N, CA and C of each residue as an Amber inpcrd file, in Angstrom:
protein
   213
   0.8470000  -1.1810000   0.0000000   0.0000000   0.0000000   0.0000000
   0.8910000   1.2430000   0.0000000   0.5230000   1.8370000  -0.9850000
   0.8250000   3.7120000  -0.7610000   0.9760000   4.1340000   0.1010000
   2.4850000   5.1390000   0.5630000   2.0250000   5.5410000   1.8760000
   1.0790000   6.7110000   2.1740000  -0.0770000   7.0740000   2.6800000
  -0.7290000   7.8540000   2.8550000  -0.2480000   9.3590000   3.7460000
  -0.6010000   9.9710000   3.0700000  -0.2570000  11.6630000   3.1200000
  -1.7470000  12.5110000   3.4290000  -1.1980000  12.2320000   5.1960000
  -2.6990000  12.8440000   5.6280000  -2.9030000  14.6290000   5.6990000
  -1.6390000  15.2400000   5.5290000  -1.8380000  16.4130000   5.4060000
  -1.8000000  17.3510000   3.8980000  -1.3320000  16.3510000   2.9910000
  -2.1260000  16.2110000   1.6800000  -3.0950000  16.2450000   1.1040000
  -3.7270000  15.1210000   1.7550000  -5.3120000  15.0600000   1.7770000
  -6.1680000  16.1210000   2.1680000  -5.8710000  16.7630000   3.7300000
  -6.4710000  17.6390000   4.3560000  -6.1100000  18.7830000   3.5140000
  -5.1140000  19.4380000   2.7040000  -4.7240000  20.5640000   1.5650000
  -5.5020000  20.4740000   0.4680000  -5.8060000  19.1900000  -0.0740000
  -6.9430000  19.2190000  -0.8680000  -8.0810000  19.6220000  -0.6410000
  -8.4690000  19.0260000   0.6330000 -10.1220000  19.5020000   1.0310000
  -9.6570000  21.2130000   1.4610000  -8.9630000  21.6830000   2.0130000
  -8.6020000  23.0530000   1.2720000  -8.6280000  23.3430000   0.2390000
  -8.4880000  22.8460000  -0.2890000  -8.2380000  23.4400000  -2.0910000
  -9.2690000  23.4770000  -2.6590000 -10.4910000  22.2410000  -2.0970000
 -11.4610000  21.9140000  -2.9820000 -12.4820000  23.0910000  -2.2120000
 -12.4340000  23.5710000  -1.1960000 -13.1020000  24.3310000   0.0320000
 -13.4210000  25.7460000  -0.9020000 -11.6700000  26.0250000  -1.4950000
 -11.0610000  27.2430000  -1.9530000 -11.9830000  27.2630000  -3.5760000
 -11.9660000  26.2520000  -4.6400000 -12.4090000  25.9150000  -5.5550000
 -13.8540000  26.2870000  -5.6600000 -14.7810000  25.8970000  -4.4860000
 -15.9170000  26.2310000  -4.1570000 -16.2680000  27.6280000  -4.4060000
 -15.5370000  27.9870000  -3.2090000 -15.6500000  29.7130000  -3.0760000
 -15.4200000  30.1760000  -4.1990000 -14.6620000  30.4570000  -5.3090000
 -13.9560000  30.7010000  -6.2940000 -15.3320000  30.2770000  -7.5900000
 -16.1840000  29.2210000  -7.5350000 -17.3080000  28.7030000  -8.4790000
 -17.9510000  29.7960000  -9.0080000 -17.9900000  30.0020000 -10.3130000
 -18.7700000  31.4340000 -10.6890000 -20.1740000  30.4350000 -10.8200000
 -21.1110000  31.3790000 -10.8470000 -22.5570000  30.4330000 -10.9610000
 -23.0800000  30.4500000 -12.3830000 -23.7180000  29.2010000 -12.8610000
 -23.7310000  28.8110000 -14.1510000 -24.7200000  29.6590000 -14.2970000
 -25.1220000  29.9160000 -16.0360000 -26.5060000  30.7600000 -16.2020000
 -27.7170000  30.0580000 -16.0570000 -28.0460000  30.0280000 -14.6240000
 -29.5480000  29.5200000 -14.2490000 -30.4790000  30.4820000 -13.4260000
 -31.6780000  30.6300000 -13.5930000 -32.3040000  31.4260000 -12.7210000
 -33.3440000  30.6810000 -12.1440000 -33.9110000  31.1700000 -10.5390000
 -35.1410000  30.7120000  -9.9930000 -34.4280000  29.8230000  -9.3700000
 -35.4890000  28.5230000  -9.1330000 -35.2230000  27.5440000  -8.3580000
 -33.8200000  26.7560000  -8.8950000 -33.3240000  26.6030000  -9.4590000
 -32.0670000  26.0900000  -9.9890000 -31.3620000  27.1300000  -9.2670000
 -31.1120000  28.0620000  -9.8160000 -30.0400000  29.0950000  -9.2710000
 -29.5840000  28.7560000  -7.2190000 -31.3120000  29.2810000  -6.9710000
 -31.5410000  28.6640000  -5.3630000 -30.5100000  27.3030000  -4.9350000
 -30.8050000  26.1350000  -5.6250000 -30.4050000  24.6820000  -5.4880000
 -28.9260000  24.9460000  -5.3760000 -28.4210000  25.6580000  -6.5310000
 -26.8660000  25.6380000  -7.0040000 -26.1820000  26.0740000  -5.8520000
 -26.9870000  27.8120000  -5.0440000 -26.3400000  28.3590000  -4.1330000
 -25.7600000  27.4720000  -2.7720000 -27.3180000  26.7580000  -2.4720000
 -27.5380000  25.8890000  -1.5450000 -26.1600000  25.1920000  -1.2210000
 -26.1740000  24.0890000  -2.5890000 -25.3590000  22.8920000  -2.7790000
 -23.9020000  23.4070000  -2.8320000 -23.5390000  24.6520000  -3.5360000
 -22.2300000  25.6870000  -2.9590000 -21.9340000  25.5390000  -1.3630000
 -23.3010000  26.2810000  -0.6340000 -22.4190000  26.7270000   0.5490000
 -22.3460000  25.3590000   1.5470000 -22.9440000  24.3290000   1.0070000
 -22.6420000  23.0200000   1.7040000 -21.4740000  22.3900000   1.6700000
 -21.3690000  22.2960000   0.1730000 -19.8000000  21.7280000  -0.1390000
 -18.7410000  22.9040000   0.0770000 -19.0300000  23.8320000   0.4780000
 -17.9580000  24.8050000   1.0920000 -17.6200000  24.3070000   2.3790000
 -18.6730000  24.5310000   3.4930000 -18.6470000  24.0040000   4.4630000
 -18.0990000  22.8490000   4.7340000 -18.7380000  21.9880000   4.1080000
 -17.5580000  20.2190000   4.6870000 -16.2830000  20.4790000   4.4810000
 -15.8710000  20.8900000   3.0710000 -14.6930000  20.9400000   2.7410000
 -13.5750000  21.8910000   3.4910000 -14.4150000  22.9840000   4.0030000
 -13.4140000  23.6570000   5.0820000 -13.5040000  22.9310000   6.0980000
 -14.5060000  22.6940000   6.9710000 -14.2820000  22.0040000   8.1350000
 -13.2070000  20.4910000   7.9650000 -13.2220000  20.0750000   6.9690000
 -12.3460000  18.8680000   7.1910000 -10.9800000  19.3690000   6.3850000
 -10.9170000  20.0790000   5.7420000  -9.8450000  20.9390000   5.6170000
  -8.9620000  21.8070000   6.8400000  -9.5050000  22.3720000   7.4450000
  -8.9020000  22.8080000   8.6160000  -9.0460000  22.0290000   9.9980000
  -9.3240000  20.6750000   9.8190000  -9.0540000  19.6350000  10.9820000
  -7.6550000  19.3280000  11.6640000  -7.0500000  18.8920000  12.6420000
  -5.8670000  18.7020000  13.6260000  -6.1890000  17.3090000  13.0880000
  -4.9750000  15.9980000  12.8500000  -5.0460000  15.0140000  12.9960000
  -4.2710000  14.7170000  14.4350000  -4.7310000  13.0560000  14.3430000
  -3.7730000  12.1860000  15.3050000  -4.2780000  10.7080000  14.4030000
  -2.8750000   9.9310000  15.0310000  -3.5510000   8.2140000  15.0220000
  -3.4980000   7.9420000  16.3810000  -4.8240000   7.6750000  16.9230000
  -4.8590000   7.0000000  18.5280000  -5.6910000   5.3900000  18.0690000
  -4.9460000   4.4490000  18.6650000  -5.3130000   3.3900000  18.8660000
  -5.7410000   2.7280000  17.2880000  -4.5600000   2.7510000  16.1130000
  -4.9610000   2.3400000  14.8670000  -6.3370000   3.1770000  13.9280000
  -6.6530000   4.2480000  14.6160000  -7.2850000   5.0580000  13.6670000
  -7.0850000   6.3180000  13.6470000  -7.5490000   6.6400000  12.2520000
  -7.1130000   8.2710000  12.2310000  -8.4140000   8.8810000  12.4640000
  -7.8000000  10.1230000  13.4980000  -8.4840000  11.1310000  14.4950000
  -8.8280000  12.4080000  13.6620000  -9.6250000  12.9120000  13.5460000
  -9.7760000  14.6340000  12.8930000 -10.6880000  15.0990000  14.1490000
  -9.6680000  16.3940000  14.4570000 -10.2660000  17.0380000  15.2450000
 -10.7060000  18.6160000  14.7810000 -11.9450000  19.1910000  14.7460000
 -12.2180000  19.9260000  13.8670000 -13.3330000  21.2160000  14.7410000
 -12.5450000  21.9540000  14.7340000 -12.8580000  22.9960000  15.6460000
 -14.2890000  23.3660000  15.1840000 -14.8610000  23.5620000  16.4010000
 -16.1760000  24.0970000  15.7970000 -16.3740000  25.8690000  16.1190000
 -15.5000000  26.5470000  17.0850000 -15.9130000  27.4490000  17.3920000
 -14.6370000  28.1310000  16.3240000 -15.2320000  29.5840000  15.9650000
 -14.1570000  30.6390000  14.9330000 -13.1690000  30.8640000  15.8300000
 -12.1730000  30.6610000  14.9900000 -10.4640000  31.4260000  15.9350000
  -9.6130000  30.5890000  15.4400000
């Protein structure tokens, strides 16, 4: 197996967080437009929160610790 590159991973879901934000919105109006915004600020959200997570390995698994309060 590959060795895994957990702060790699976590730079991506940065990146993909960053990618989000950065999405110009396609030409849709009304309820589409609505959906698109929606489904934006969701996949913003995961992707930062697990983007800016602390790892550990405790006890053979990997830990994300993922702040919930701003700072």
């Amino acid at each position: 197996m590959a060795q895994f590159d957990i702060d790699a991973m976590l730079e991506r879901f940065r990146d993909r967080a960053e990618a989000v934000r950065r999405r110009p919105l396609p030409p849709v109006a009304g309820e589409g437009r609505r959906a698109f915004v929606e489904q934006a600020e969701t996949d913003y959200t995961d992707f930062a929160l697990v983007g800016g997570a602390v790892w550990s390995v405790e006890e053979d698994h990997l830990v994300l610790r993922i702040p919930l309060a701003g700072g």
